[in-house]
Amino acid sequence: MFFPSFVWFVYCGKYYIFSVLYILRVECWGGSLSEGVERRVEEVEIEEAVKELAKMFSRFVRARMYTFVDRLANATSKEVVLSTVYEALRISRSAKDVGRPLYEGEGVRVDPYVVKEEYVDVLLKKLDEDLVGGLELVRRIAVKALAY
């Protein structure tokens, strides 16, 4: 049977494998999603979270509020990261709700950006699973925010 290259079906006992670019879940013969695919999906989620969080913190850099990025770059505990992310979200949300910029002057206007909850959850999950790895991730966010 011929199917277009982007959609195909394979019968495996009582389950079907459906693919739209890659296999999302495999249930053939009691199997599960392969560990390598799970790891890759997690890596993609982490990279997206880093990008989005860096985008939010870059707005503070452009507004000359370096304190947030400095605190992330020098964070030594989960509590420091949590309080920094909380304060940044609070200021961004407040500014966005009232329609004011984070910074306006010298012909420059920096509007706030509020990162989605799912990206914050990815960061918090990483910090819970592996504190050292999570803190390295936070440093990457800080560096990317400065370079954004």
XYZ file of N, CA, C and O in Angstrom:
592
model
N 0.831 -1.175 0.000
C 0.000 0.000 0.000
C 0.879 1.242 0.000
O 1.837 1.320 0.746
N 0.573 2.228 -0.808
C 1.374 3.452 -0.884
C 0.683 4.597 -0.145
O -0.492 4.833 -0.310
N 1.460 5.267 0.702
C 0.985 6.471 1.378
C 1.991 7.580 1.097
O 3.160 7.308 0.854
N 1.550 8.823 1.137
C 2.516 9.913 0.959
C 3.642 9.787 1.970
O 3.473 9.219 3.040
N 4.797 10.346 1.649
C 5.986 10.168 2.480
C 5.843 10.749 3.879
O 6.527 10.337 4.793
N 4.939 11.691 4.083
C 4.814 12.294 5.398
C 3.809 11.586 6.297
O 3.690 11.899 7.463
N 3.052 10.604 5.767
C 2.112 9.849 6.589
C 2.180 8.389 6.175
O 2.025 8.068 5.021
N 2.404 7.500 7.153
C 2.398 6.089 6.842
C 1.930 5.282 8.039
O 2.017 5.711 9.168
N 1.377 4.108 7.759
C 0.861 3.232 8.787
C 1.534 1.879 8.669
O 1.794 1.403 7.585
N 1.797 1.244 9.786
C 2.321 -0.113 9.808
C 1.519 -0.879 10.849
O 1.374 -0.426 11.979
N 1.007 -2.008 10.487
C 0.239 -2.801 11.421
C 1.175 -3.693 12.225
O 1.983 -4.418 11.690
N 1.080 -3.630 13.551
C 1.904 -4.436 14.448
C 0.983 -5.093 15.461
O 0.687 -4.513 16.505
N 0.518 -6.283 15.186
C -0.388 -6.930 16.112
C -1.681 -6.144 16.181
O -2.345 -5.957 15.187
N -2.014 -5.665 17.377
C -3.266 -4.935 17.538
C -3.091 -3.413 17.523
O -4.039 -2.684 17.710
N -1.888 -2.936 17.342
C -1.635 -1.496 17.359
C -1.128 -1.007 16.011
O -0.573 -1.759 15.232
N -1.319 0.243 15.764
C -0.796 0.882 14.567
C 0.276 1.878 14.960
O 0.219 2.488 16.001
N 1.257 2.009 14.110
C 2.267 3.051 14.276
C 1.906 4.142 13.268
O 1.786 3.872 12.091
N 1.740 5.340 13.736
C 1.400 6.473 12.881
C 2.538 7.469 12.939
O 3.001 7.837 13.988
N 3.002 7.914 11.807
C 4.109 8.857 11.786
C 3.759 10.061 10.944
O 3.228 9.949 9.876
N 4.052 11.264 11.485
C 3.901 12.506 10.725
C 5.260 13.165 10.741
O 5.369 14.118 11.082
N 6.295 12.794 10.299
C 7.662 13.275 10.348
C 8.499 12.425 11.291
O 9.643 12.223 11.038
N 7.981 11.958 12.404
C 8.695 11.041 13.275
C 7.692 10.292 14.128
O 6.554 10.680 14.270
N 8.110 9.189 14.682
C 7.206 8.353 15.467
C 7.023 8.985 16.837
O 7.989 9.217 17.541
N 5.780 9.277 17.188
C 5.512 9.870 18.487
C 5.391 8.815 19.585
O 5.809 9.031 20.705
N 4.806 7.671 19.263
C 4.633 6.647 20.282
C 4.580 5.277 19.615
O 3.928 5.100 18.605
N 5.262 4.333 20.175
C 5.291 2.978 19.649
C 4.720 2.045 20.712
O 5.168 2.060 21.839
N 3.718 1.267 20.340
C 3.093 0.351 21.286
C 3.107 -1.086 20.761
O 2.282 -1.884 21.129
N 4.028 -1.403 19.875
C 4.088 -2.738 19.303
C 4.753 -3.711 20.265
O 5.786 -3.411 20.840
N 4.210 -4.814 20.445
C 4.774 -5.893 21.232
C 5.183 -5.434 22.632
O 6.229 -5.814 23.155
N 4.395 -4.582 23.227
C 4.680 -4.139 24.586
C 5.791 -3.115 24.672
O 6.222 -2.761 25.756
N 6.287 -2.636 23.547
C 7.364 -1.652 23.554
C 6.864 -0.282 23.961
O 5.688 -0.060 24.162
N 7.783 0.641 24.121
C 7.422 2.017 24.443
C 8.304 2.956 23.640
O 9.208 2.520 22.925
N 8.060 4.220 23.776
C 8.857 5.212 23.072
C 10.322 5.006 23.421
O 10.689 4.902 24.578
N 11.162 4.924 22.434
C 12.561 4.626 22.702
C 13.200 5.721 23.538
O 12.831 6.885 23.484
N 14.156 5.317 24.325
C 14.845 6.240 25.228
C 15.543 7.357 24.461
O 15.552 8.505 24.885
N 16.103 7.034 23.330
C 16.785 8.045 22.524
C 15.846 9.115 22.011
O 16.164 10.298 22.008
N 14.643 8.703 21.588
C 13.656 9.658 21.104
C 13.159 10.514 22.266
O 13.010 11.720 22.130
N 12.932 9.890 23.420
C 12.506 10.648 24.608
C 13.555 11.695 24.973
O 13.217 12.832 25.282
N 14.812 11.302 24.955
C 15.891 12.217 25.294
C 15.950 13.378 24.298
O 16.134 14.525 24.668
N 15.748 13.088 23.022
C 15.778 14.131 21.993
C 14.611 15.107 22.162
O 14.781 16.308 22.013
N 13.438 14.579 22.473
C 12.278 15.439 22.705
C 12.538 16.349 23.900
O 12.253 17.542 23.861
N 13.141 15.804 24.951
C 13.478 16.602 26.136
C 14.506 17.683 25.789
O 14.388 18.823 26.235
N 15.499 17.344 24.971
C 16.507 18.324 24.555
C 15.879 19.468 23.775
O 16.242 20.628 23.962
N 14.927 19.146 22.912
C 14.245 20.171 22.125
C 13.430 21.077 23.040
O 13.444 22.301 22.892
N 12.732 20.476 24.004
C 11.961 21.268 24.968
C 12.867 22.208 25.750
O 12.534 23.376 25.959
N 14.018 21.711 26.168
C 14.958 22.523 26.934
C 15.494 23.670 26.081
O 15.559 24.813 26.541
N 15.854 23.387 24.826
C 16.364 24.446 23.952
C 15.312 25.526 23.694
O 15.634 26.715 23.661
N 14.062 25.107 23.511
C 12.986 26.081 23.325
C 12.811 26.937 24.576
O 12.615 28.148 24.487
N 12.873 26.292 25.749
C 12.730 27.025 27.006
C 13.873 28.015 27.189
O 13.653 29.157 27.602
N 15.097 27.591 26.874
C 16.259 28.487 26.981
C 16.060 29.688 26.071
O 16.266 30.836 26.478
N 15.632 29.441 24.842
C 15.433 30.522 23.882
C 14.372 31.510 24.363
O 14.566 32.727 24.315
N 13.252 30.998 24.823
C 12.156 31.865 25.258
C 12.491 32.633 26.537
O 12.178 33.822 26.656
N 13.126 31.967 27.492
C 13.525 32.660 28.720
C 14.593 33.709 28.427
O 14.558 34.811 28.982
N 15.519 33.387 27.537
C 16.543 34.365 27.150
C 15.898 35.565 26.467
O 16.327 36.705 26.670
N 14.856 35.318 25.696
C 14.139 36.413 25.038
C 13.533 37.354 26.074
O 13.615 38.583 25.937
N 12.938 36.780 27.125
C 12.359 37.621 28.172
C 13.442 38.421 28.893
O 13.312 39.632 29.081
N 14.528 37.752 29.285
C 15.583 38.441 30.025
C 16.343 39.430 29.145
O 16.886 40.417 29.644
N 16.369 39.197 27.835
C 17.043 40.147 26.944
C 16.332 41.494 26.931
O 16.964 42.528 26.712
N 15.037 41.488 27.164
C 14.300 42.750 27.240
C 14.800 43.590 28.413
O 14.895 44.808 28.323
N 15.131 42.920 29.516
C 15.669 43.646 30.672
C 17.072 44.176 30.378
O 17.437 45.259 30.823
N 17.844 43.402 29.623
C 19.184 43.863 29.232
C 19.054 45.107 28.357
O 19.752 46.104 28.572
N 18.153 45.068 27.382
C 17.954 46.223 26.503
C 17.417 47.432 27.263
O 17.635 48.567 26.866
N 16.720 47.150 28.377
C 16.200 48.236 29.214
C 17.228 48.675 30.266
O 16.911 49.461 31.152
N 18.427 48.136 30.168
C 19.535 48.449 31.074
C 19.269 48.022 32.508
O 19.725 48.644 33.456
N 18.517 46.948 32.674
C 18.261 46.349 33.983
C 19.047 45.033 34.044
O 18.493 43.949 33.901
N 20.326 45.146 34.235
C 21.210 43.980 34.182
C 21.120 43.095 35.429
O 21.645 41.987 35.438
N 20.486 43.574 36.465
C 20.434 42.842 37.728
C 19.899 41.429 37.562
O 20.442 40.489 38.141
N 18.847 41.273 36.758
C 18.240 39.952 36.589
C 19.212 38.968 35.949
O 19.365 37.831 36.392
N 19.870 39.394 34.889
C 20.812 38.523 34.183
C 22.026 38.231 35.067
O 22.514 37.100 35.100
N 22.486 39.221 35.807
C 23.615 39.016 36.712
C 23.264 37.998 37.796
O 24.075 37.129 38.126
N 22.069 38.095 38.328
C 21.665 37.137 39.363
C 21.550 35.722 38.812
O 21.910 34.757 39.488
N 21.065 35.599 37.584
C 20.996 34.265 36.967
C 22.392 33.710 36.717
O 22.657 32.527 36.985
N 23.269 34.539 36.197
C 24.623 34.079 35.868
C 25.388 33.649 37.105
O 26.233 32.760 37.029
N 25.087 34.250 38.251
C 25.811 33.943 39.486
C 25.007 33.087 40.453
O 25.423 32.913 41.601
N 23.882 32.548 40.018
C 23.014 31.756 40.902
C 23.727 30.500 41.388
O 24.395 29.810 40.626
N 23.569 30.235 42.681
C 24.164 29.034 43.272
C 23.112 28.127 43.889
O 23.448 27.087 44.442
N 21.845 28.519 43.801
C 20.778 27.690 44.356
C 19.495 27.873 43.559
O 19.325 28.862 42.832
N 18.617 26.936 43.740
C 17.321 26.978 43.068
C 16.518 28.183 43.552
O 15.797 28.812 42.773
N 16.649 28.530 44.815
C 15.891 29.638 45.389
C 16.237 30.964 44.713
O 15.360 31.796 44.470
N 17.504 31.169 44.408
C 17.927 32.397 43.719
C 17.296 32.453 42.338
O 16.792 33.501 41.909
N 17.298 31.344 41.637
C 16.709 31.286 40.299
C 15.212 31.562 40.379
O 14.666 32.355 39.605
N 14.538 30.902 41.327
C 13.093 31.087 41.468
C 12.729 32.537 41.748
O 11.813 33.086 41.126
N 13.438 33.165 42.662
C 13.108 34.551 42.991
C 13.407 35.483 41.817
O 12.647 36.423 41.561
N 14.464 35.228 41.082
C 14.811 36.057 39.926
C 13.769 35.913 38.816
O 13.318 36.913 38.241
N 13.391 34.687 38.517
C 12.378 34.450 37.486
C 11.044 35.056 37.920
O 10.349 35.698 37.127
N 10.701 34.880 39.192
C 9.455 35.448 39.709
C 9.430 36.966 39.533
O 8.458 37.527 39.025
N 10.491 37.635 39.959
C 10.537 39.098 39.862
C 10.478 39.571 38.410
O 9.786 40.551 38.095
N 11.188 38.884 37.537
C 11.177 39.263 36.122
C 9.784 39.069 35.516
O 9.291 39.932 34.777
N 9.143 37.952 35.856
C 7.789 37.709 35.360
C 6.812 38.736 35.915
O 5.933 39.224 35.200
N 6.974 39.052 37.168
C 6.074 40.016 37.822
C 6.192 41.394 37.176
O 5.183 42.032 36.872
N 7.393 41.852 36.950
C 7.597 43.160 36.323
C 7.099 43.151 34.875
O 6.417 44.084 34.427
N 7.409 42.087 34.145
C 6.970 41.990 32.747
C 5.449 41.944 32.642
O 4.847 42.640 31.820
N 4.832 41.124 33.467
C 3.374 40.989 33.445
C 2.704 42.317 33.805
O 1.761 42.754 33.165
N 3.223 42.963 34.837
C 2.664 44.243 35.270
C 2.768 45.292 34.165
O 1.800 45.999 33.869
N 3.938 45.405 33.556
C 4.138 46.383 32.481
C 3.246 46.075 31.282
O 2.651 46.981 30.691
N 3.129 44.798 30.946
C 2.307 44.409 29.805
C 0.833 44.682 30.075
O 0.111 45.157 29.200
N 0.379 44.406 31.292
C -1.032 44.602 31.635
C -1.462 46.065 31.553
O -2.582 46.362 31.156
N -0.575 46.977 31.926
C -0.935 48.395 31.874
C -0.483 49.055 30.562
O -0.733 50.233 30.354
N 0.189 48.301 29.717
C 0.574 48.797 28.408
C 1.746 49.762 28.412
O 1.876 50.592 27.522
N 2.615 49.631 29.380
C 3.778 50.522 29.414
C 5.040 49.732 29.061
O 5.105 48.527 29.277
N 6.045 50.412 28.546
C 7.299 49.725 28.205
C 8.163 49.516 29.442
O 7.961 50.156 30.472
N 9.127 48.614 29.313
C 10.113 48.448 30.378
C 11.061 49.643 30.403
O 11.548 50.041 31.451
N 11.289 50.185 29.209
C 12.203 51.325 29.088
C 11.791 52.146 27.886
O 11.418 51.608 26.847
N 11.872 53.456 28.057
C 11.594 54.338 26.936
C 12.462 55.574 27.092
O 12.403 56.269 28.102
N 13.286 55.803 26.122
C 14.163 56.959 26.152
C 15.197 56.877 25.053
O 15.487 55.790 24.538
N 15.763 58.015 24.700
C 16.798 58.085 23.680
C 16.351 57.435 22.374
O 17.134 56.775 21.683
N 15.073 57.581 22.057
C 14.554 57.014 20.823
C 14.389 55.503 20.844
O 14.189 54.881 19.815
N 14.467 54.905 22.019
C 14.352 53.451 22.162
C 13.161 53.123 23.052
O 12.952 53.751 24.092
N 12.392 52.142 22.638
C 11.275 51.657 23.445
C 11.434 50.144 23.573
O 11.510 49.433 22.574
N 11.474 49.665 24.809
C 11.613 48.233 25.062
C 10.327 47.737 25.704
O 10.027 48.053 26.863
N 9.562 46.971 24.942
C 8.313 46.416 25.452
C 8.581 45.123 26.210
O 9.512 44.383 25.888
N 7.759 44.831 27.205
C 7.969 43.604 27.991
C 7.581 42.362 27.198
O 6.790 42.429 26.267
N 8.167 41.255 27.582
C 7.824 39.955 27.006
C 7.588 39.005 28.173
O 8.434 38.889 29.061
N 6.445 38.353 28.185
C 6.116 37.407 29.247
C 6.222 36.000 28.673
O 5.490 35.640 27.754
N 7.133 35.221 29.221
C 7.355 33.861 28.744
C 6.180 32.980 29.181
O 5.550 33.225 30.217
N 5.869 31.966 28.377
C 4.771 31.051 28.698
C 5.136 30.158 29.884
O 6.304 29.828 30.103
N 4.117 29.747 30.589
C 4.287 28.917 31.783
C 5.006 27.602 31.474
O 5.823 27.135 32.273
N 4.746 27.025 30.320
C 5.352 25.737 29.975
C 6.878 25.807 29.941
O 7.560 24.852 30.292
N 7.431 26.956 29.527
C 8.882 27.106 29.473
C 9.476 27.267 30.869
O 10.559 26.762 31.144
N 8.749 27.943 31.733
C 9.187 28.054 33.125
C 9.151 26.667 33.776
O 10.065 26.300 34.516
N 8.113 25.885 33.462
C 8.004 24.530 34.006
C 9.173 23.650 33.589
O 9.667 22.844 34.376
N 9.622 23.788 32.336
C 10.774 23.008 31.863
C 12.006 23.343 32.694
O 12.740 22.449 33.126
N 12.219 24.627 32.953
C 13.371 25.056 33.763
C 13.258 24.528 35.188
O 14.226 23.981 35.732
N 12.092 24.644 35.792
C 11.912 24.170 37.165
C 12.091 22.659 37.270
O 12.687 22.162 38.233
N 11.597 21.939 36.270
C 11.761 20.482 36.248
C 13.241 20.110 36.176
O 13.707 19.224 36.884
N 13.983 20.816 35.324
C 15.421 20.547 35.187
C 16.149 20.835 36.493
O 17.023 20.074 36.902
N 15.790 21.928 37.163
C 16.409 22.258 38.449
C 16.086 21.200 39.505
O 16.935 20.877 40.341
N 14.869 20.652 39.479
C 14.486 19.608 40.434
C 15.233 18.299 40.173
O 15.655 17.622 41.108
N 15.384 17.949 38.902
C 16.039 16.692 38.542
C 17.540 16.719 38.780
O 18.118 15.748 39.230
N 18.167 17.831 38.406
C 19.625 17.924 38.453
C 20.002 19.375 38.719
O 20.004 20.196 37.796
N 20.319 19.706 39.962
C 20.587 21.087 40.335
C 21.780 21.658 39.572
O 21.706 22.760 39.033
N 22.857 20.910 39.479
C 24.052 21.403 38.784
C 23.741 21.630 37.306
O 24.071 22.676 36.738
N 23.096 20.678 36.671
C 22.711 20.829 35.272
C 21.727 21.971 35.081
O 21.797 22.705 34.090
N 20.809 22.132 36.016
C 19.848 23.225 35.948
C 20.511 24.582 36.070
O 20.148 25.527 35.367
N 21.509 24.678 36.964
C 22.224 25.950 37.114
C 23.058 26.270 35.876
O 23.195 27.436 35.504
N 23.601 25.239 35.221
C 24.315 25.456 33.959
C 23.342 25.970 32.895
O 23.689 26.857 32.102
N 22.139 25.435 32.891
C 21.105 25.882 31.970
C 20.755 27.354 32.216
O 20.602 28.135 31.278
N 20.675 27.726 33.477
C 20.376 29.113 33.841
C 21.493 30.046 33.364
O 21.230 31.145 32.874
N 22.727 29.607 33.472
C 23.848 30.420 32.978
C 23.766 30.595 31.459
O 24.074 31.667 30.931
N 23.356 29.536 30.760
C 23.168 29.632 29.307
C 22.097 30.652 28.971
O 22.221 31.415 28.013
N 21.030 30.671 29.763
C 19.958 31.645 29.553
C 20.507 33.052 29.709
O 20.228 33.937 28.900
N 21.316 33.262 30.747
C 21.897 34.583 31.002
C 22.808 35.018 29.855
O 22.740 36.163 29.387
N 23.651 34.119 29.392
C 24.573 34.446 28.304
C 23.795 34.756 27.023
O 24.084 35.735 26.332
N 22.806 33.945 26.716
C 22.014 34.191 25.502
C 21.231 35.494 25.617
O 21.054 36.194 24.617
N 20.777 35.816 26.799
C 20.037 37.072 26.977
C 20.934 38.262 26.687
O 20.501 39.250 26.094
N 22.173 38.178 27.098
C 23.129 39.264 26.820
C 23.449 39.354 25.328
O 23.694 40.438 24.806
N 23.466 38.219 24.661
C 23.835 38.191 23.239
C 22.646 38.388 22.314
O 22.827 38.561 21.117
N 21.438 38.328 22.829
C 20.210 38.378 22.030
C 20.117 39.629 21.222
O 20.313 40.718 21.635
